[in-house]
Backbone as JSON, one array per atom type, in Angstrom:
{
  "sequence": "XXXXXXXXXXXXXXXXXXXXXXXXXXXXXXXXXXXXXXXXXXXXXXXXXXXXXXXXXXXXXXXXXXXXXXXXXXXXXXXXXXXXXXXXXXXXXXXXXXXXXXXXXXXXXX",
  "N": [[19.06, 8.72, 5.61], [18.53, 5.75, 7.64], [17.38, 2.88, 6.37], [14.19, 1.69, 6.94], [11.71, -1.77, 7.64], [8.78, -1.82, 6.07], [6.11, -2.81, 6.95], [3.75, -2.4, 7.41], [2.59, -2.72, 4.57], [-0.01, -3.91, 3.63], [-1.65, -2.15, 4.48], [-1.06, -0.23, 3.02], [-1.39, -0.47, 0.15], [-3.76, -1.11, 0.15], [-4.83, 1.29, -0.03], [-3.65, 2.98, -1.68], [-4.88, 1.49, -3.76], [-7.53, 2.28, -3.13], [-7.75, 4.58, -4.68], [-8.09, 4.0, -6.99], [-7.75, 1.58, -9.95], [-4.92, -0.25, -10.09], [-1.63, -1.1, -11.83], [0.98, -3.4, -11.12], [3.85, -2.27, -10.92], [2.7, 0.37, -11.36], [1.95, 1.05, -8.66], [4.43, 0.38, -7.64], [5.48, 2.45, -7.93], [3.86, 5.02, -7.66], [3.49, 4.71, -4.46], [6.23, 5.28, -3.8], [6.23, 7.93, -5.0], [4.22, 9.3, -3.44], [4.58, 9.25, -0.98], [7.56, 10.38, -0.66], [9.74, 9.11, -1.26], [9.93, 7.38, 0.87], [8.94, 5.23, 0.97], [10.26, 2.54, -1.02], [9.58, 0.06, -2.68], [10.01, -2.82, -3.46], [9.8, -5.44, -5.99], [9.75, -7.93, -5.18], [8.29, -7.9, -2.95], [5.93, -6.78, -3.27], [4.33, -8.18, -4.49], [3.74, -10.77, -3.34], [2.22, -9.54, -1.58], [0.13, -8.49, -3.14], [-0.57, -10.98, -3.99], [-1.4, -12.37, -1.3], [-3.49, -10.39, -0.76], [-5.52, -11.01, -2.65], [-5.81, -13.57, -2.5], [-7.06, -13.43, -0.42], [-9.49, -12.69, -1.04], [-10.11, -9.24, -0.91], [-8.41, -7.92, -3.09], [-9.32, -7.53, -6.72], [-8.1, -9.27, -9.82], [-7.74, -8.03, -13.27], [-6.8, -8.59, -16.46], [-5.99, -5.8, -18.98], [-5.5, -3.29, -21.61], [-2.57, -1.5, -22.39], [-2.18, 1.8, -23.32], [0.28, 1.04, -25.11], [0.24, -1.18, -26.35], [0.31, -3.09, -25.09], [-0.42, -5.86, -22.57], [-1.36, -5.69, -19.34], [-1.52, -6.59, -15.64], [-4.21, -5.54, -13.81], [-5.13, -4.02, -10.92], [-7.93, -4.47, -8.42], [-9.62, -2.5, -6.04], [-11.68, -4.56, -3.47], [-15.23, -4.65, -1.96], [-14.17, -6.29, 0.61], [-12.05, -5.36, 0.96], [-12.25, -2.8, 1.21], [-13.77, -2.36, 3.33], [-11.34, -3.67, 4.97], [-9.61, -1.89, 4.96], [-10.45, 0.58, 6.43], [-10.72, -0.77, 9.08], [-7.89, -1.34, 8.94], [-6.97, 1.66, 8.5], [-7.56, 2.99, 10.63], [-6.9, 1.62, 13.2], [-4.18, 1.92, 12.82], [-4.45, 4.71, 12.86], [-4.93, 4.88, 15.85], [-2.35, 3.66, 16.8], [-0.07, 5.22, 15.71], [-1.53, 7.42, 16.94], [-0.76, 6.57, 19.83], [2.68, 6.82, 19.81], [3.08, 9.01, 19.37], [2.14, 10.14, 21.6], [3.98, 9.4, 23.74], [6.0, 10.01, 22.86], [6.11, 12.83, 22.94], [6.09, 13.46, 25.19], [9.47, 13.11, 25.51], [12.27, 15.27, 26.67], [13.73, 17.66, 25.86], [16.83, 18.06, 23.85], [19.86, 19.29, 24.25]],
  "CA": [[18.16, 8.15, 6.6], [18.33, 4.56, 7.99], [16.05, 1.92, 5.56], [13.45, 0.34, 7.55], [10.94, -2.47, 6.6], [7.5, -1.97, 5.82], [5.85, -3.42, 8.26], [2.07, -1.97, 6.91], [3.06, -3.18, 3.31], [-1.33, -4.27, 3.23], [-2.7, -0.9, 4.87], [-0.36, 1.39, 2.09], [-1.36, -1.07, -1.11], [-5.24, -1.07, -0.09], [-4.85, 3.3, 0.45], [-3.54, 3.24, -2.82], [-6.04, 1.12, -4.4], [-9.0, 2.83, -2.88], [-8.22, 5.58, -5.36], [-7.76, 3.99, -8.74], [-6.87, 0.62, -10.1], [-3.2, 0.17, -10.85], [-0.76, -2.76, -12.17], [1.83, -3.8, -10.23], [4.76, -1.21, -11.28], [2.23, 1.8, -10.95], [2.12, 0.72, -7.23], [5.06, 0.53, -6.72], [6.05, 4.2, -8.32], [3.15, 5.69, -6.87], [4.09, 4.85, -3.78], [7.87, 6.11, -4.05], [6.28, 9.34, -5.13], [3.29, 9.77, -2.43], [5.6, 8.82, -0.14], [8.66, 10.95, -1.13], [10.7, 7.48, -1.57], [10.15, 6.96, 2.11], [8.85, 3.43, 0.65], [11.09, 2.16, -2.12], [8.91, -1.13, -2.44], [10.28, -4.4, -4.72], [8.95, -6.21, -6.47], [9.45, -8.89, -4.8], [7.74, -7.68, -1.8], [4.63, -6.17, -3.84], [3.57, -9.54, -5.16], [3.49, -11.37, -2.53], [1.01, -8.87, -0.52], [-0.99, -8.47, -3.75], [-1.04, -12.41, -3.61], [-1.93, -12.33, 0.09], [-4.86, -9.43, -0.65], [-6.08, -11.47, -3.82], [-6.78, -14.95, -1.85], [-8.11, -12.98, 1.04], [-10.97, -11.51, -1.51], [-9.38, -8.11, -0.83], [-8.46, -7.4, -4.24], [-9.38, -8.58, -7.79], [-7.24, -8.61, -10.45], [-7.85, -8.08, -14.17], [-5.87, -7.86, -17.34], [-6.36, -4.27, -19.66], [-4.55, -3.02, -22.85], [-2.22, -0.43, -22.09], [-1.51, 2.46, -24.28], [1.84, 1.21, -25.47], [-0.49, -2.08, -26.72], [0.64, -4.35, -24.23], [-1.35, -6.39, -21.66], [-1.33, -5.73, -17.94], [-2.57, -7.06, -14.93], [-4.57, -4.29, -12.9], [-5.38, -4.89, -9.28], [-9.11, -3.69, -8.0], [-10.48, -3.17, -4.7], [-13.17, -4.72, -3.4], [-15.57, -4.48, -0.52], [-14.21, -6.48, 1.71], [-10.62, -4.58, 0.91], [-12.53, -1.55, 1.56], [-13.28, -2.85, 4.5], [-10.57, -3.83, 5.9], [-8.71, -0.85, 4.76], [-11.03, 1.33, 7.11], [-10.3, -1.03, 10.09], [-6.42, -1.38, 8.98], [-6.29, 2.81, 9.01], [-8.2, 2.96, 12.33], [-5.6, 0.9, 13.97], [-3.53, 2.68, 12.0], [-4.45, 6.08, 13.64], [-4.82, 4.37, 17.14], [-0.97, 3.38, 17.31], [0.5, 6.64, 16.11], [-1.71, 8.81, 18.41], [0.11, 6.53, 21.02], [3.38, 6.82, 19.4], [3.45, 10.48, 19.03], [1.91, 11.0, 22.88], [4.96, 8.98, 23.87], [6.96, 11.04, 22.06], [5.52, 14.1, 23.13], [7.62, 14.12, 26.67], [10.99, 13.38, 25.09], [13.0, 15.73, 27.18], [14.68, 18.14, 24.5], [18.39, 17.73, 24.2], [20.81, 20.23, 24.22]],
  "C": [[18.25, 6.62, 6.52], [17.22, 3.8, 6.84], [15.37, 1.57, 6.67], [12.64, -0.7, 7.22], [9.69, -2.17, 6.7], [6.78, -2.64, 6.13], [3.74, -3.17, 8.27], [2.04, -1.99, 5.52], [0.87, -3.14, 2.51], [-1.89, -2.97, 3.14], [-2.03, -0.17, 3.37], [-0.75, 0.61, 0.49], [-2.78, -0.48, -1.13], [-5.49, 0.66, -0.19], [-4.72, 3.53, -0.85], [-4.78, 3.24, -4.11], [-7.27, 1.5, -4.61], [-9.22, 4.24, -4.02], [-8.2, 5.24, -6.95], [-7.4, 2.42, -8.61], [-6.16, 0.73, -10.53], [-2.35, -1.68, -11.21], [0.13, -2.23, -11.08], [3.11, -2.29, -10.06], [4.24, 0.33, -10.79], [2.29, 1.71, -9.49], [3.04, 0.97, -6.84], [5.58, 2.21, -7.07], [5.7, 5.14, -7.86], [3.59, 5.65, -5.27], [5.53, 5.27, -3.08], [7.29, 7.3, -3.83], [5.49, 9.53, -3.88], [4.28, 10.08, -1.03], [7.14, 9.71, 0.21], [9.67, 10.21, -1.22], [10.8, 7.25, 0.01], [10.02, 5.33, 1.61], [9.11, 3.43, -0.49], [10.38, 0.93, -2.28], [9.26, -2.17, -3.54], [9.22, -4.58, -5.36], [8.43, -7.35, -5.53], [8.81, -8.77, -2.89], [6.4, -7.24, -2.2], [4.03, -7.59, -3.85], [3.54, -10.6, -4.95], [2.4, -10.96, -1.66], [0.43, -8.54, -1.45], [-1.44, -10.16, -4.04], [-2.16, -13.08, -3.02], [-3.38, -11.82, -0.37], [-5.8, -10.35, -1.68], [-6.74, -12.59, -2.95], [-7.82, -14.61, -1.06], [-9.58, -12.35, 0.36], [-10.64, -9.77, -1.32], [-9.7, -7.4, -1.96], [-9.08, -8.12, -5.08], [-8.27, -8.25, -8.66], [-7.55, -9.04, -11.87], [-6.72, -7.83, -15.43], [-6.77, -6.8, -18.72], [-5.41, -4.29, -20.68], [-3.83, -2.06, -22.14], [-2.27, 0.45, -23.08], [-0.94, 1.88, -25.28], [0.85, -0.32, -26.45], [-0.2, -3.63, -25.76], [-0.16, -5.41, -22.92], [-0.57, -6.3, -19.96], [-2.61, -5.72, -16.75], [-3.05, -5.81, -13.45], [-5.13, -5.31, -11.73], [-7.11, -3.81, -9.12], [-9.51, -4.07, -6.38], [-11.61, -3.53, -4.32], [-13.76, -4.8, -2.31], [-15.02, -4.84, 0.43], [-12.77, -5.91, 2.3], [-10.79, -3.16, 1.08], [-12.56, -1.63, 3.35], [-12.65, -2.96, 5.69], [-9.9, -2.6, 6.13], [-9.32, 0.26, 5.97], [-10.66, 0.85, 8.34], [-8.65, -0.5, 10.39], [-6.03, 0.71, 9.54], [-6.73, 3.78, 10.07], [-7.12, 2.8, 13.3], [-4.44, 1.86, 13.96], [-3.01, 4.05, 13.33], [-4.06, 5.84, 15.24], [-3.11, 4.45, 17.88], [-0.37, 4.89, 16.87], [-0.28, 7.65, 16.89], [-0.32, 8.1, 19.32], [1.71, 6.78, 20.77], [3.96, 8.22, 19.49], [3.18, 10.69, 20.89], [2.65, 10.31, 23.72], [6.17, 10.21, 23.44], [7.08, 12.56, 22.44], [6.17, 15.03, 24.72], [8.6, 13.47, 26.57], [11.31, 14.21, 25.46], [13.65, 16.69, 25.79], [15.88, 18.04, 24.84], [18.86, 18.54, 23.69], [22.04, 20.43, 24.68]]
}
């Protein structure tokens, strides 16, 4: 299948977030898996839109022990990343209804 870019990079971080805080890495793995590797996500594309979400009040971000004894920086959401996240998967819904009821008289081909 074709790559494309991620183009809702905010809506699929804050979806994540709303269920757990995670460091950077769990983000992006989790998303691979939820996803079925539809989104393969960098680094260097994560941490720039946990950047973005951080200034905006969005997220917070704390550092935790891990297990392993190491320090990492967890991301949290916060109201106004709840928020948005409710508008963002509003919209969200809005454009694929239209997307799909577009789609929906595609002619079949044979």
């Amino acid at each position: 299948m074709k790559k494309r870019t991620i183009d809702h990079t905010e809506l699929l971080v804050l979806s994540l977030l709303a269920g757990e805080d995670m460091y950077g890495y769990q983000i992006i793995t989790e998303l691979a898996r939820r996803s079925d590797h539809t989104f393969d996500m960098k680094e260097g594309t994560l941490y720039p839109v946990l950047h973005g979400l951080w200034k905006d009040g969005q997220v917070e971000c704390y550092e935790a022990e891990a297990p392993t004894g190491r320090k990492r920086k967890y991301y949290h959401l916060t109201k106004k990343g709840r928020d948005a996240l409710k508008v963002e998967t509003e919209e969200w819904k809005g454009y694929t209804h239209g997307v799909d009821a577009v789609l929906s008289y595609v002619p079949a081909q044979g």
